[in-house]
Coordinates of C-alpha atoms in Angstrom, one line a residue:
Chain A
X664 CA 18.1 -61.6 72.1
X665 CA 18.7 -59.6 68.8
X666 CA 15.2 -58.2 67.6
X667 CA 15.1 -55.6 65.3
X668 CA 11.6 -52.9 65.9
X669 CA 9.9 -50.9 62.9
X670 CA 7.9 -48.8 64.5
X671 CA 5.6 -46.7 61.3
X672 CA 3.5 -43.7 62.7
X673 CA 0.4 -42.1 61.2
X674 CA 2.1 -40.1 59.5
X675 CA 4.3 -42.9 57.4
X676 CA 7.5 -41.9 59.4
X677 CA 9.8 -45.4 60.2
X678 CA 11.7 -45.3 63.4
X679 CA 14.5 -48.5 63.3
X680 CA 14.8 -49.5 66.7
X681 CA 18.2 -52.4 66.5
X682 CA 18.0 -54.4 70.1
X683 CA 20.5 -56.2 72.1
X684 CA 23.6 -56.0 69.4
X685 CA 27.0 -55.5 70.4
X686 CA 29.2 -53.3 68.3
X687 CA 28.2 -52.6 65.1
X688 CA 26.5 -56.0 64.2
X689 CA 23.5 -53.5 64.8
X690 CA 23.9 -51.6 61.5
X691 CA 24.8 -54.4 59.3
X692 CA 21.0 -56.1 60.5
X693 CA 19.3 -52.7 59.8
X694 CA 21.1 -51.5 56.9
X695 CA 18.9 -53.0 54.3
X696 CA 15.6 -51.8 55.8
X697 CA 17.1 -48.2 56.0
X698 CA 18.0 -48.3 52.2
X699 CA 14.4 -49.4 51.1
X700 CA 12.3 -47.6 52.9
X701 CA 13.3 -43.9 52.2
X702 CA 15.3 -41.2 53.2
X703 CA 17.4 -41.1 56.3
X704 CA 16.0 -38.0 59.0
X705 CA 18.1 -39.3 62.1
X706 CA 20.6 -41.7 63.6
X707 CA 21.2 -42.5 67.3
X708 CA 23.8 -44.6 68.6
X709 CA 23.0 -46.1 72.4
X710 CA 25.9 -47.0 74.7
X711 CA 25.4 -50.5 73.6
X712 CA 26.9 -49.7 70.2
X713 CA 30.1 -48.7 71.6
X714 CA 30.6 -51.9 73.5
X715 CA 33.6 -54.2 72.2
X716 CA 32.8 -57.6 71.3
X717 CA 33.8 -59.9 73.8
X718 CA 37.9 -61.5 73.2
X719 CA 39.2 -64.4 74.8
X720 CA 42.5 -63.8 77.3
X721 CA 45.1 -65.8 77.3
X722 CA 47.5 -65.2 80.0
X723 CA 50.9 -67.4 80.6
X724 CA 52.4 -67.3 83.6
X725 CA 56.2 -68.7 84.0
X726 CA 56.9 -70.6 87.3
Chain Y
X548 CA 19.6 -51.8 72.1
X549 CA 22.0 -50.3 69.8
X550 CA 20.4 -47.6 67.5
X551 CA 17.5 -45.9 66.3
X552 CA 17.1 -44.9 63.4
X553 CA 14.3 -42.4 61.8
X554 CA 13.8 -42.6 58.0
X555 CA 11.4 -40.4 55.7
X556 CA 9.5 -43.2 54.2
X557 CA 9.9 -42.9 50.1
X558 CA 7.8 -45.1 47.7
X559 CA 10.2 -46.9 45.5
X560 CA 8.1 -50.3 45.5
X561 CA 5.3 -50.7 43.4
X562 CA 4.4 -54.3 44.8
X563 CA 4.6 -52.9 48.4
X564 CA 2.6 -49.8 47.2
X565 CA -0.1 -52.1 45.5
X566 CA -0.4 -54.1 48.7
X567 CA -0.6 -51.1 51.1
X568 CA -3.7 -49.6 48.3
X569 CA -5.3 -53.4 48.8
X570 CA -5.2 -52.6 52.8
X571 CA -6.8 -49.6 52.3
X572 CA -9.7 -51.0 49.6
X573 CA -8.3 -48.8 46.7
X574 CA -7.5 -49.4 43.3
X575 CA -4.4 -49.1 42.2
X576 CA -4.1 -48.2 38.0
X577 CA -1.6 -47.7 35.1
X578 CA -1.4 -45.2 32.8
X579 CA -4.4 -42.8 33.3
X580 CA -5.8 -40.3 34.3
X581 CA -6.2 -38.7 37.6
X582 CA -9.4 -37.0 38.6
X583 CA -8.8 -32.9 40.3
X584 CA -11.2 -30.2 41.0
X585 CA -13.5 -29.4 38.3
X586 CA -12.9 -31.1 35.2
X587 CA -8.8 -30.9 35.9
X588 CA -7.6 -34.2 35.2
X589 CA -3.7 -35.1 35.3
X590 CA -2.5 -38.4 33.1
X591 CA 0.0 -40.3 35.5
X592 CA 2.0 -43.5 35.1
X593 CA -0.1 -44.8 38.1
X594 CA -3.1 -43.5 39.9
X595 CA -4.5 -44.4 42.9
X596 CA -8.3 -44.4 42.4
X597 CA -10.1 -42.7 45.7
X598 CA -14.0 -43.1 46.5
X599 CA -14.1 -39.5 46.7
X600 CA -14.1 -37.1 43.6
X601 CA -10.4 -36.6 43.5
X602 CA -7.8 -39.2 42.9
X603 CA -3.7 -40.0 43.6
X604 CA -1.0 -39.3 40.7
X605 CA 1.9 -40.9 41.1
X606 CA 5.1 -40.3 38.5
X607 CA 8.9 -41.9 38.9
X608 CA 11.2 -39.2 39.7
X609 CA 14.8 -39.1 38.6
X610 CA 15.9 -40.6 41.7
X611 CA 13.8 -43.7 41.2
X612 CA 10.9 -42.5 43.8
X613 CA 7.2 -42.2 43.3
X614 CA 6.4 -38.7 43.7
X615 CA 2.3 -38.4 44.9
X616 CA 0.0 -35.0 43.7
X617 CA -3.4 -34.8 44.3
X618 CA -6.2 -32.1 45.3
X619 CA -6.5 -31.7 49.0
X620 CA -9.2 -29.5 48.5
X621 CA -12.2 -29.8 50.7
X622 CA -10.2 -32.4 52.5
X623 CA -11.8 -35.1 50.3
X624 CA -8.1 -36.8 49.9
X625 CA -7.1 -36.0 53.6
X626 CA -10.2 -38.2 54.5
X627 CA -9.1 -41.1 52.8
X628 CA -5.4 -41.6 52.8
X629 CA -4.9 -39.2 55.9
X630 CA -2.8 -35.4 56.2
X631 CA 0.0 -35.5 54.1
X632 CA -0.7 -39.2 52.7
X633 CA 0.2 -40.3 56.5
X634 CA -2.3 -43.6 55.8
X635 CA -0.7 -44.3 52.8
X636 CA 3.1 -43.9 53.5
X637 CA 2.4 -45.8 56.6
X638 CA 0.9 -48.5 55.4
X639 CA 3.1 -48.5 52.3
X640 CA 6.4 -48.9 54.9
X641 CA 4.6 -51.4 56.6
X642 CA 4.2 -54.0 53.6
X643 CA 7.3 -52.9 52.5
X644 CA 9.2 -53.8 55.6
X645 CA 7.3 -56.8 55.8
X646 CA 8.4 -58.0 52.4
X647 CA 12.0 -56.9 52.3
X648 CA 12.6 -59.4 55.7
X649 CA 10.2 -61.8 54.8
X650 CA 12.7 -62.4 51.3
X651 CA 15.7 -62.6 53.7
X652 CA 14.3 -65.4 55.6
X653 CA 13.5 -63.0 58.4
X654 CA 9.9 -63.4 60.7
X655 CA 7.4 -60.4 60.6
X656 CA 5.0 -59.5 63.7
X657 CA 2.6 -56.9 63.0
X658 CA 0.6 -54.9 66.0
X659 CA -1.5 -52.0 66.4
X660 CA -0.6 -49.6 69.1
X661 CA -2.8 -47.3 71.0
X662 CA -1.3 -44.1 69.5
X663 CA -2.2 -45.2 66.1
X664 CA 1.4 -45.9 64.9
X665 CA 1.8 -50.1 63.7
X666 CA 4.9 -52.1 65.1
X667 CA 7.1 -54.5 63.6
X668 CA 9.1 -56.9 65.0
X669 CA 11.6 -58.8 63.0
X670 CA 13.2 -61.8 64.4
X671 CA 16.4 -63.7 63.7
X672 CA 18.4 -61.6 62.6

Protein backbone atom coordinates (compact mmCIF):
# COMPACT_ATOMS: atom_id res chain seq x y z
CA UNK A 1 0.00 0.00 0.00
CA UNK A 2 1.19 3.69 -0.99
CA UNK A 3 1.32 5.82 2.29
CA UNK A 4 3.08 8.75 2.36
CA UNK A 5 4.93 9.68 6.35
CA UNK A 6 5.56 13.35 7.54
CA UNK A 7 7.48 12.88 10.25
CA UNK A 8 8.00 16.95 12.09
CA UNK A 9 10.65 16.88 14.97
CA UNK A 10 10.93 19.35 17.88
CA UNK A 11 12.85 21.26 16.23
CA UNK A 12 10.26 21.96 13.04
CA UNK A 13 12.48 19.88 10.72
CA UNK A 14 10.01 17.59 8.09
CA UNK A 15 11.38 14.25 7.06
CA UNK A 16 9.05 12.87 3.79
CA UNK A 17 9.10 9.36 4.18
CA UNK A 18 7.19 8.04 0.35
CA UNK A 19 6.16 4.12 1.05
CA UNK A 20 5.66 1.25 -1.21
CA UNK A 21 5.93 3.25 -4.80
CA UNK A 22 7.49 1.85 -7.69
CA UNK A 23 9.55 4.11 -9.85
CA UNK A 24 9.18 7.52 -9.55
CA UNK A 25 5.37 7.63 -8.83
CA UNK A 26 7.03 8.33 -5.33
CA UNK A 27 8.07 11.93 -6.20
CA UNK A 28 5.18 13.00 -8.12
CA UNK A 29 2.90 12.01 -4.54
CA UNK A 30 5.54 13.99 -2.46
CA UNK A 31 6.33 16.76 -4.65
CA UNK A 32 3.71 19.14 -3.50
CA UNK A 33 4.43 18.69 0.25
CA UNK A 34 8.18 19.36 -0.42
CA UNK A 35 7.37 22.70 -2.25
CA UNK A 36 5.18 24.05 0.69
CA UNK A 37 6.74 23.33 3.43
CA UNK A 38 10.25 24.94 3.07
CA UNK A 39 13.56 24.39 1.95
CA UNK A 40 14.92 21.18 0.64
CA UNK A 41 18.20 19.88 3.25
CA UNK A 42 18.30 16.16 1.83
CA UNK A 43 17.09 13.54 -0.65
CA UNK A 44 17.40 9.73 -0.46
CA UNK A 45 16.44 7.43 -2.98
CA UNK A 46 15.80 3.55 -1.64
CA UNK A 47 16.26 0.63 -3.99
CA UNK A 48 12.53 0.68 -4.46
CA UNK A 49 12.81 3.78 -6.53
CA UNK A 50 14.93 2.23 -9.00
CA UNK A 51 12.56 -0.59 -9.70
CA UNK A 52 10.83 -0.69 -13.27
CA UNK A 53 7.27 -0.70 -13.34
CA UNK A 54 5.96 -3.94 -14.13
CA UNK A 55 5.35 -4.60 -18.52
CA UNK A 56 3.37 -7.23 -19.89
CA UNK A 57 5.41 -9.90 -22.32
CA UNK A 58 4.16 -11.01 -25.16
CA UNK A 59 6.07 -13.76 -26.61
CA UNK A 60 5.02 -15.63 -30.16
CA UNK A 61 6.19 -18.72 -30.81
CA UNK A 62 5.96 -20.22 -34.56
CA UNK A 63 5.21 -23.97 -34.77
CA UNK B 1 9.52 2.72 0.51
CA UNK B 2 10.91 4.88 -2.13
CA UNK B 3 12.46 8.15 -0.65
CA UNK B 4 13.05 10.36 2.20
CA UNK B 5 13.14 13.46 2.03
CA UNK B 6 14.36 16.17 4.74
CA UNK B 7 13.06 19.78 4.27
CA UNK B 8 13.97 23.05 6.34
CA UNK B 9 10.49 23.97 7.27
CA UNK B 10 9.86 27.82 5.93
CA UNK B 11 6.59 29.76 6.91
CA UNK B 12 4.94 30.83 3.79
CA UNK B 13 1.30 30.18 5.07
CA UNK B 14 -0.33 32.48 7.16
CA UNK B 15 -3.54 30.33 7.67
CA UNK B 16 -1.27 27.35 8.65
CA UNK B 17 0.77 29.77 10.85
CA UNK B 18 -2.52 31.18 12.59
CA UNK B 19 -3.60 27.57 13.24
CA UNK B 20 -0.19 26.26 14.61
CA UNK B 21 -0.32 29.95 17.11
CA UNK B 22 -4.17 28.62 18.06
CA UNK B 23 -2.34 25.05 19.14
CA UNK B 24 -0.10 26.73 21.10
CA UNK B 25 -2.84 29.36 22.95
CA UNK B 26 -1.15 32.50 21.29
CA UNK B 27 -2.35 35.41 19.57
CA UNK B 28 -1.59 35.93 16.35
CA UNK B 29 -1.75 40.02 15.29
CA UNK B 30 -1.32 42.51 12.24
CA UNK B 31 0.45 45.31 11.95
CA UNK B 32 2.04 46.18 15.37
CA UNK B 33 4.24 46.23 17.44
CA UNK B 34 6.50 43.68 19.00
CA UNK B 35 7.52 43.80 22.53
CA UNK B 36 11.92 43.36 23.18
CA UNK B 37 14.00 44.01 26.17
CA UNK B 38 13.56 47.21 27.85
CA UNK B 39 11.35 49.47 26.18
CA UNK B 40 12.75 48.12 22.45
CA UNK B 41 9.77 47.56 20.58
CA UNK B 42 9.90 46.47 16.68
CA UNK B 43 6.60 47.38 14.40
CA UNK B 44 6.04 44.01 12.28
CA UNK B 45 3.46 43.06 9.59
CA UNK B 46 2.47 40.28 12.14
CA UNK B 47 3.40 39.52 15.70
CA UNK B 48 3.00 36.69 17.62
CA UNK B 49 1.89 37.84 21.06
CA UNK B 50 3.82 35.59 23.88
CA UNK B 51 2.68 35.48 27.73
CA UNK B 52 6.06 36.39 28.50
CA UNK B 53 7.54 39.98 28.27
CA UNK B 54 8.90 39.53 24.78
CA UNK B 55 6.95 38.90 21.64
CA UNK B 56 7.46 37.25 17.80
CA UNK B 57 8.04 39.67 14.67
CA UNK B 58 7.39 38.29 11.66
CA UNK B 59 8.07 40.26 8.17
CA UNK B 60 7.64 38.74 4.32
CA UNK B 61 10.96 38.44 2.81
CA UNK B 62 11.65 38.76 -0.80
CA UNK B 63 11.35 35.29 -1.36
CA UNK B 64 7.78 35.16 -0.08
CA UNK B 65 8.85 33.57 3.50
CA UNK B 66 8.11 34.89 6.99
CA UNK B 67 11.28 35.68 8.47
CA UNK B 68 10.79 35.37 12.70
CA UNK B 69 13.10 37.96 15.29
CA UNK B 70 12.51 38.14 18.71
CA UNK B 71 14.64 38.48 22.16
CA UNK B 72 15.83 35.24 23.40
CA UNK B 73 17.13 36.84 26.24
CA UNK B 74 16.57 35.24 29.58
CA UNK B 75 15.18 32.43 27.63
CA UNK B 76 11.62 33.87 28.13
CA UNK B 77 10.91 33.08 24.20
CA UNK B 78 12.85 29.75 24.29
CA UNK B 79 10.24 28.76 27.04
CA UNK B 80 7.33 29.30 25.00
CA UNK B 81 7.82 28.40 21.41
CA UNK B 82 11.00 26.17 22.15
CA UNK B 83 15.16 26.65 20.96
CA UNK B 84 15.27 28.14 17.73
CA UNK B 85 11.28 28.44 17.32
CA UNK B 86 11.41 24.33 17.24
CA UNK B 87 7.51 24.44 18.83
CA UNK B 88 6.47 26.78 16.40
CA UNK B 89 8.00 25.54 13.04
CA UNK B 90 6.88 22.23 14.15
CA UNK B 91 3.63 22.80 14.72
CA UNK B 92 3.45 25.24 11.90
CA UNK B 93 4.50 22.11 9.31
CA UNK B 94 2.14 20.13 10.99
CA UNK B 95 -1.10 22.21 10.16
CA UNK B 96 0.41 23.03 7.08
CA UNK B 97 0.87 19.47 5.92
CA UNK B 98 -2.37 18.72 7.16
CA UNK B 99 -4.08 21.38 5.04
CA UNK B 100 -2.21 21.14 1.81
CA UNK B 101 -3.47 17.11 1.61
CA UNK B 102 -6.58 17.61 3.26
CA UNK B 103 -7.36 20.29 -0.11
CA UNK B 104 -6.19 17.44 -2.47
CA UNK B 105 -8.68 15.01 -1.11
CA UNK B 106 -5.94 13.30 0.78
CA UNK B 107 -6.66 11.65 4.71
CA UNK B 108 -4.54 13.11 7.54
CA UNK B 109 -3.52 10.95 10.78
CA UNK B 110 -1.86 12.77 13.37
CA UNK B 111 0.30 10.99 16.42
CA UNK B 112 2.55 11.86 19.12
CA UNK B 113 5.66 9.92 19.34
CA UNK B 114 7.82 9.26 22.29
CA UNK B 115 10.74 11.38 21.18
CA UNK B 116 8.68 14.38 20.93
CA UNK B 117 8.60 14.62 17.13
CA UNK B 118 4.53 14.38 15.61
CA UNK B 119 3.72 11.87 12.64
CA UNK B 120 1.72 12.19 9.77
CA UNK B 121 0.34 9.78 7.68
CA UNK B 122 -1.33 10.60 4.45
CA UNK B 123 -3.40 8.10 2.79
CA UNK B 124 -4.50 7.55 -0.82
CA UNK B 125 -2.31 8.90 -2.57
Amino acid sequence: MRTVEVIVTSSGEVIINATGFAGSDCEKATAFLEMALGKLAAKERKPEFYQRRRRTHQQKIGL
Amino acid sequence: MSHFTTIRTQIRDLQALREACAELNLELLQNTDARGYGSNHQHAEFVIRLKGPYDIALNRQPDGTYGLTTDWWDGHVEKEVGGNYGRLLQLYAVHKTAREARSRGLSVQRAQRNDGSIKLVIGGV
